[in-house]
Amino acid sequence: MTALTQVRDRVRTHLVGRDRELDLVLAAVAAGRDIVLEGPPGTSKSTLLRAITAEWGIPLVFVEGNADLTPAKLVGHHNPARVLREDYSPENFVDGPLLAAMRAGGFLYVEEFNRAPEDTLNTLLTAMAERQIAVPRVGTIAAAPTFRVIASMNPFDNVGTTRLSTSVHDRLCRLAIGYQDAEAERGIVALRAPLPDVDPLLYGRLVADAVAVTRATREHEDVRQGSSVRGAIDLTLVAGPLLGLAGVVSPSDQRYPDVVFDAMVVALSGRIFLDEAVETTPERVLRSIWEDHFILQPATAAPG
């Protein structure tokens, strides 16, 4: 346990506001379990896994779950040109991401897990249950001890998704990951969107405003799914040059709120998904959020 604690403490330095989730994921994978991480985009799922695998020195093999992910793409295939010359043999087999992760003892990270076809997901069942897989004309491939299957799903998105079978659910632990709190998100934005040429007071206000309006998109009545912290990061990065072009050097400048709104339109309008029953536009929703933040509730926009 001392070694795992040391790993946890080192991985923590790469994350903001994810101590509990880090402990739970580390405990699951240390116990030899596969796990599905269920949560909206931009909640540090891939960052968490990159930090763990980097600390352990093992590969993180990414796979995007979609209708085109066939069993052959997941497992691998024989090189057609070499088959014509040499016939089928283990030597001309090209590993897919599943076999690559099994041989190297890495984490196979399947994003948008519930978008993959059912027969493709069923290919993972043996790999998860038996830690090996039989490949025709190649043989049985055994997984290295550190091999794990890590899946992610967005619970708010049901377009193009499939319902996972009980057999798949039965082989996976599950962890729901939500958005970080406001303080953690401000820390993430400060880390990911530095603006060294912007006055520190102005920058601090900008980060606070970017996080506040981005979080407000998740609570607006007309929005089915709001923006992740990536929207706040991009809002900050876009607003920096806009402030420079406008000559705004202080948050007390009357032009500051308008610059923030322009940056909101660029950074957030494509990241919010409206309720299908409402007749509005992303720009109108963002304008409403902007007015709530800068006009109706000016105290919330104060520095600090």
Coordinates of C-alpha atoms in Angstrom, one line a residue:
M1 CA 0.0 0.0 0.0
T2 CA 2.9 2.3 0.6
A3 CA 3.9 2.1 -3.1
L4 CA 0.4 2.9 -4.2
T5 CA 0.2 5.8 -1.8
Q6 CA 3.4 7.2 -3.4
V7 CA 2.0 6.8 -6.9
R8 CA -1.1 8.6 -5.8
D9 CA 0.8 11.5 -4.3
R10 CA 2.9 11.9 -7.5
V11 CA -0.1 11.6 -9.8
R12 CA -1.9 14.3 -7.7
T13 CA 0.6 16.9 -8.9
H14 CA -0.8 16.6 -12.5
L15 CA -4.5 17.0 -11.5
V16 CA -6.7 19.7 -10.1
G17 CA -9.7 18.8 -7.8
R18 CA -9.7 15.1 -8.5
D19 CA -8.4 13.5 -5.3
R20 CA -11.4 11.2 -4.6
E21 CA -11.7 10.1 -8.2
L22 CA -7.9 9.4 -8.4
D23 CA -8.1 7.2 -5.2
L24 CA -11.1 5.2 -6.6
V25 CA -9.6 4.7 -10.1
L26 CA -6.2 3.7 -8.6
A27 CA -7.9 1.3 -6.2
A28 CA -9.8 -0.4 -9.0
V29 CA -6.9 -0.8 -11.4
A30 CA -4.6 -1.9 -8.7
A31 CA -7.1 -4.6 -7.8
G32 CA -6.9 -5.8 -11.4
R33 CA -10.4 -4.5 -12.3
D34 CA -11.6 -2.9 -15.6
I35 CA -13.7 0.2 -15.1
V36 CA -16.1 2.5 -17.0
L37 CA -15.9 6.3 -16.2
E38 CA -19.3 7.8 -16.7
G39 CA -19.4 11.6 -17.1
P40 CA -19.7 14.5 -19.5
P41 CA -16.7 15.6 -21.7
G42 CA -14.1 17.8 -20.1
T43 CA -14.1 16.3 -16.7
S44 CA -10.4 15.2 -16.7
K45 CA -11.0 11.5 -17.4
S46 CA -8.2 11.2 -20.0
T47 CA -6.0 13.5 -18.0
L48 CA -6.4 11.2 -15.0
L49 CA -5.5 8.1 -17.0
R50 CA -2.5 9.7 -18.8
A51 CA -1.1 10.7 -15.4
I52 CA -1.5 7.2 -14.0
T53 CA -0.1 5.4 -17.0
A54 CA 2.8 7.8 -17.2
E55 CA 3.6 7.2 -13.6
W56 CA 3.5 3.5 -14.1
G57 CA 5.4 3.7 -17.4
I58 CA 2.8 1.8 -19.4
P59 CA 1.0 2.7 -22.6
L60 CA -2.4 4.4 -22.8
V61 CA -4.0 3.1 -26.0
F62 CA -6.9 5.3 -27.2
V63 CA -9.8 4.0 -29.2
E64 CA -12.8 6.0 -30.2
G65 CA -16.1 4.2 -30.0
N66 CA -18.2 4.7 -33.1
A67 CA -20.2 2.7 -35.6
D68 CA -17.0 2.1 -37.7
L69 CA -15.2 0.4 -34.9
T70 CA -15.4 -3.2 -36.1
P71 CA -14.0 -6.3 -34.2
A72 CA -11.2 -6.5 -36.9
K73 CA -10.2 -2.8 -36.3
L74 CA -10.1 -3.5 -32.5
V75 CA -8.3 -6.8 -32.6
G76 CA -6.1 -6.4 -35.7
H77 CA -5.8 -7.8 -39.2
H78 CA -3.4 -9.7 -41.5
N79 CA -1.4 -7.5 -43.9
P80 CA -3.1 -8.0 -47.3
A81 CA 0.1 -7.6 -49.4
R82 CA 2.0 -10.0 -47.3
V83 CA -0.8 -12.5 -47.3
L84 CA -0.7 -12.6 -51.1
R85 CA 3.0 -13.4 -51.0
E86 CA 3.3 -15.5 -47.9
D87 CA -0.3 -16.8 -47.1
Y88 CA -1.6 -16.2 -43.5
S89 CA 0.9 -16.4 -40.7
P90 CA 1.4 -14.8 -37.2
E91 CA 4.3 -12.8 -38.7
N92 CA 2.1 -10.8 -41.1
F93 CA -0.6 -10.0 -38.5
V94 CA -0.9 -6.3 -37.6
D95 CA -2.1 -5.8 -34.0
G96 CA -5.1 -3.6 -33.4
P97 CA -5.3 -1.5 -30.3
L98 CA -6.7 -4.3 -28.2
L99 CA -3.8 -6.7 -28.9
A100 CA -1.3 -3.8 -28.7
A101 CA -2.5 -3.0 -25.2
M102 CA -2.6 -6.6 -24.1
R103 CA 0.9 -7.4 -25.3
A104 CA 2.3 -4.2 -23.7
G105 CA 0.3 -4.4 -20.5
G106 CA -1.2 -1.0 -21.2
F107 CA -4.6 0.6 -20.6
L108 CA -7.0 0.2 -23.5
Y109 CA -9.1 3.4 -23.2
V110 CA -12.3 3.2 -25.2
E111 CA -13.9 6.7 -25.4
E112 CA -17.6 6.9 -26.2
F113 CA -17.9 3.3 -25.2
N114 CA -21.7 3.0 -25.8
R115 CA -21.3 4.2 -29.4
A116 CA -19.4 1.1 -30.4
P117 CA -21.4 -1.8 -32.1
E118 CA -22.5 -4.6 -29.8
D119 CA -20.4 -7.2 -31.6
T120 CA -17.3 -5.1 -31.1
L121 CA -18.0 -4.7 -27.4
N122 CA -18.5 -8.5 -27.2
T123 CA -14.9 -8.9 -28.5
L124 CA -13.8 -7.3 -25.2
L125 CA -15.7 -9.8 -23.0
T126 CA -13.1 -12.6 -23.3
A127 CA -10.2 -10.2 -22.9
M128 CA -11.7 -8.8 -19.7
A129 CA -12.8 -12.1 -18.3
E130 CA -10.0 -14.4 -19.3
R131 CA -7.1 -11.9 -19.9
Q132 CA -6.5 -13.6 -23.2
I133 CA -8.0 -13.8 -26.7
A134 CA -7.9 -16.4 -29.4
V135 CA -7.1 -14.9 -32.9
P136 CA -7.6 -17.2 -35.9
R137 CA -4.3 -18.1 -37.7
V138 CA -2.4 -16.3 -35.0
G139 CA -3.1 -18.2 -31.8
T140 CA -4.0 -17.2 -28.2
I141 CA -2.7 -13.9 -27.0
A142 CA -2.3 -13.5 -23.3
A143 CA -2.4 -10.1 -21.7
A144 CA 0.4 -8.8 -19.6
P145 CA -0.4 -8.3 -15.9
T146 CA -1.0 -4.6 -16.1
F147 CA -3.5 -4.7 -19.0
R148 CA -6.8 -3.0 -18.2
V149 CA -9.9 -1.9 -20.2
I150 CA -11.0 1.6 -19.3
A151 CA -14.1 2.9 -20.9
S152 CA -15.8 6.3 -20.8
M153 CA -19.4 7.3 -21.5
N154 CA -21.3 10.6 -21.7
P155 CA -24.6 10.1 -19.8
F156 CA -26.1 13.2 -21.3
D157 CA -25.7 12.1 -24.9
N158 CA -28.1 9.5 -26.3
V159 CA -27.8 10.2 -30.0
G160 CA -26.2 7.3 -31.8
T161 CA -25.6 5.3 -28.6
T162 CA -26.5 1.7 -27.8
R163 CA -27.6 0.1 -24.6
L164 CA -24.9 -1.9 -23.0
S165 CA -25.6 -5.6 -22.4
T166 CA -25.7 -7.0 -18.9
S167 CA -22.7 -9.1 -19.8
V168 CA -20.6 -6.0 -20.5
H169 CA -21.9 -4.2 -17.3
D170 CA -21.1 -7.3 -15.3
R171 CA -17.4 -7.2 -16.2
L172 CA -16.9 -3.5 -15.4
C173 CA -16.7 -1.5 -12.3
R174 CA -18.2 2.0 -12.7
L175 CA -17.4 5.5 -11.5
A176 CA -19.5 8.5 -12.1
I177 CA -17.4 11.7 -12.6
G178 CA -19.0 15.1 -12.5
Y179 CA -17.8 18.6 -13.1
Q180 CA -15.3 20.0 -10.6
D181 CA -16.3 22.8 -8.3
A182 CA -15.8 26.5 -9.3
E183 CA -12.5 26.8 -7.4
A184 CA -11.0 23.8 -9.1
E185 CA -12.1 24.9 -12.5
R186 CA -10.5 28.3 -12.0
G187 CA -7.3 26.5 -11.1
I188 CA -7.6 24.4 -14.3
V189 CA -8.1 27.5 -16.4
A190 CA -5.2 29.3 -14.8
L191 CA -3.0 26.2 -15.5
R192 CA -4.2 25.7 -19.1
A193 CA -4.7 29.2 -20.3
P194 CA -1.8 31.5 -19.0
L195 CA -1.8 35.0 -20.4
P196 CA 1.6 36.4 -19.3
D197 CA 1.1 39.7 -21.1
V198 CA -2.2 40.5 -19.4
D199 CA -2.2 42.5 -16.1
P200 CA -2.6 40.1 -13.2
L201 CA -5.7 41.8 -11.8
L202 CA -7.4 41.8 -15.2
Y203 CA -6.3 38.2 -15.7
G204 CA -7.7 37.0 -12.4
R205 CA -11.0 38.7 -13.1
L206 CA -11.1 37.2 -16.6
V207 CA -10.5 33.7 -15.3
A208 CA -13.3 34.1 -12.7
D209 CA -15.7 35.4 -15.2
A210 CA -14.9 32.7 -17.8
V211 CA -15.5 30.0 -15.3
A212 CA -18.7 31.6 -14.0
V213 CA -20.4 32.0 -17.3
T214 CA -19.3 28.6 -18.5
R215 CA -20.7 26.9 -15.4
A216 CA -23.9 28.9 -16.0
T217 CA -24.4 27.1 -19.3
R218 CA -24.9 23.9 -17.4
E219 CA -27.8 25.3 -15.4
H220 CA -29.7 27.3 -18.0
E221 CA -33.2 26.1 -18.6
D222 CA -32.9 26.0 -22.4
V223 CA -29.7 24.0 -22.4
R224 CA -29.7 20.2 -22.5
Q225 CA -25.9 20.0 -22.0
G226 CA -23.6 22.9 -21.2
S227 CA -20.0 23.4 -21.8
S228 CA -17.1 21.8 -20.0
V229 CA -14.2 23.6 -18.5
R230 CA -12.6 23.5 -22.0
G231 CA -15.0 26.3 -22.9
A232 CA -13.7 28.5 -20.1
I233 CA -10.1 27.7 -21.2
D234 CA -10.9 28.8 -24.8
L235 CA -12.9 31.8 -23.6
T236 CA -9.9 33.0 -21.6
L237 CA -7.5 32.4 -24.5
V238 CA -9.7 34.2 -27.0
A239 CA -10.5 37.1 -24.7
G240 CA -6.8 37.8 -24.0
P241 CA -6.0 39.0 -27.6
L242 CA -9.4 40.7 -27.9
L243 CA -8.7 42.7 -24.7
G244 CA -5.4 43.7 -26.3
L245 CA -7.0 44.7 -29.6
A246 CA -9.6 46.8 -27.7
G247 CA -6.9 48.4 -25.5
V248 CA -8.6 47.2 -22.3
V249 CA -6.1 46.9 -19.5
S250 CA -8.4 47.0 -16.4
P251 CA -11.6 45.1 -15.5
S252 CA -13.2 48.4 -14.5
D253 CA -13.0 49.5 -18.2
Q254 CA -16.6 49.8 -19.4
R255 CA -15.7 47.8 -22.6
Y256 CA -14.6 44.8 -20.6
P257 CA -18.0 43.0 -20.4
D258 CA -18.6 43.4 -24.2
V259 CA -15.2 41.9 -24.9
V260 CA -16.0 38.9 -22.7
F261 CA -19.3 38.4 -24.5
D262 CA -17.6 38.4 -27.9
A263 CA -15.2 35.7 -26.5
M264 CA -18.2 33.8 -25.2
V265 CA -19.8 33.6 -28.6
V266 CA -16.6 32.2 -30.1
A267 CA -15.7 29.8 -27.3
L268 CA -19.1 28.6 -26.1
S269 CA -21.7 28.8 -28.8
G270 CA -20.6 25.5 -30.4
R271 CA -20.2 23.7 -27.0
I272 CA -23.8 24.1 -25.7
F273 CA -26.6 21.8 -26.8
L274 CA -30.1 23.3 -26.6
D275 CA -33.2 21.6 -25.6
E276 CA -35.0 20.4 -28.7
A277 CA -38.3 21.8 -27.5
V278 CA -37.1 25.5 -27.3
E279 CA -37.0 28.0 -30.1
T280 CA -33.9 30.0 -29.5
T281 CA -30.2 30.1 -30.5
P282 CA -26.9 29.6 -28.7
E283 CA -26.1 33.3 -29.1
R284 CA -29.4 34.3 -27.3
V285 CA -28.8 31.9 -24.5
L286 CA -25.2 33.2 -24.0
R287 CA -26.5 36.8 -24.1
S288 CA -29.0 35.9 -21.3
I289 CA -26.2 34.3 -19.3
W290 CA -24.0 37.4 -19.9
E291 CA -26.7 39.8 -18.8
D292 CA -27.3 37.7 -15.6
H293 CA -23.6 37.8 -14.8
F294 CA -22.6 41.4 -15.7
I295 CA -25.9 43.3 -15.3
L296 CA -28.4 41.6 -13.0
Q297 CA -25.8 40.2 -10.6
P298 CA -22.9 42.6 -10.8
A299 CA -21.6 41.5 -7.3
T300 CA -20.8 38.1 -8.7
A301 CA -18.6 39.7 -11.3
A302 CA -16.5 41.6 -8.8
P303 CA -12.8 40.7 -8.5
G304 CA -12.1 37.8 -6.2

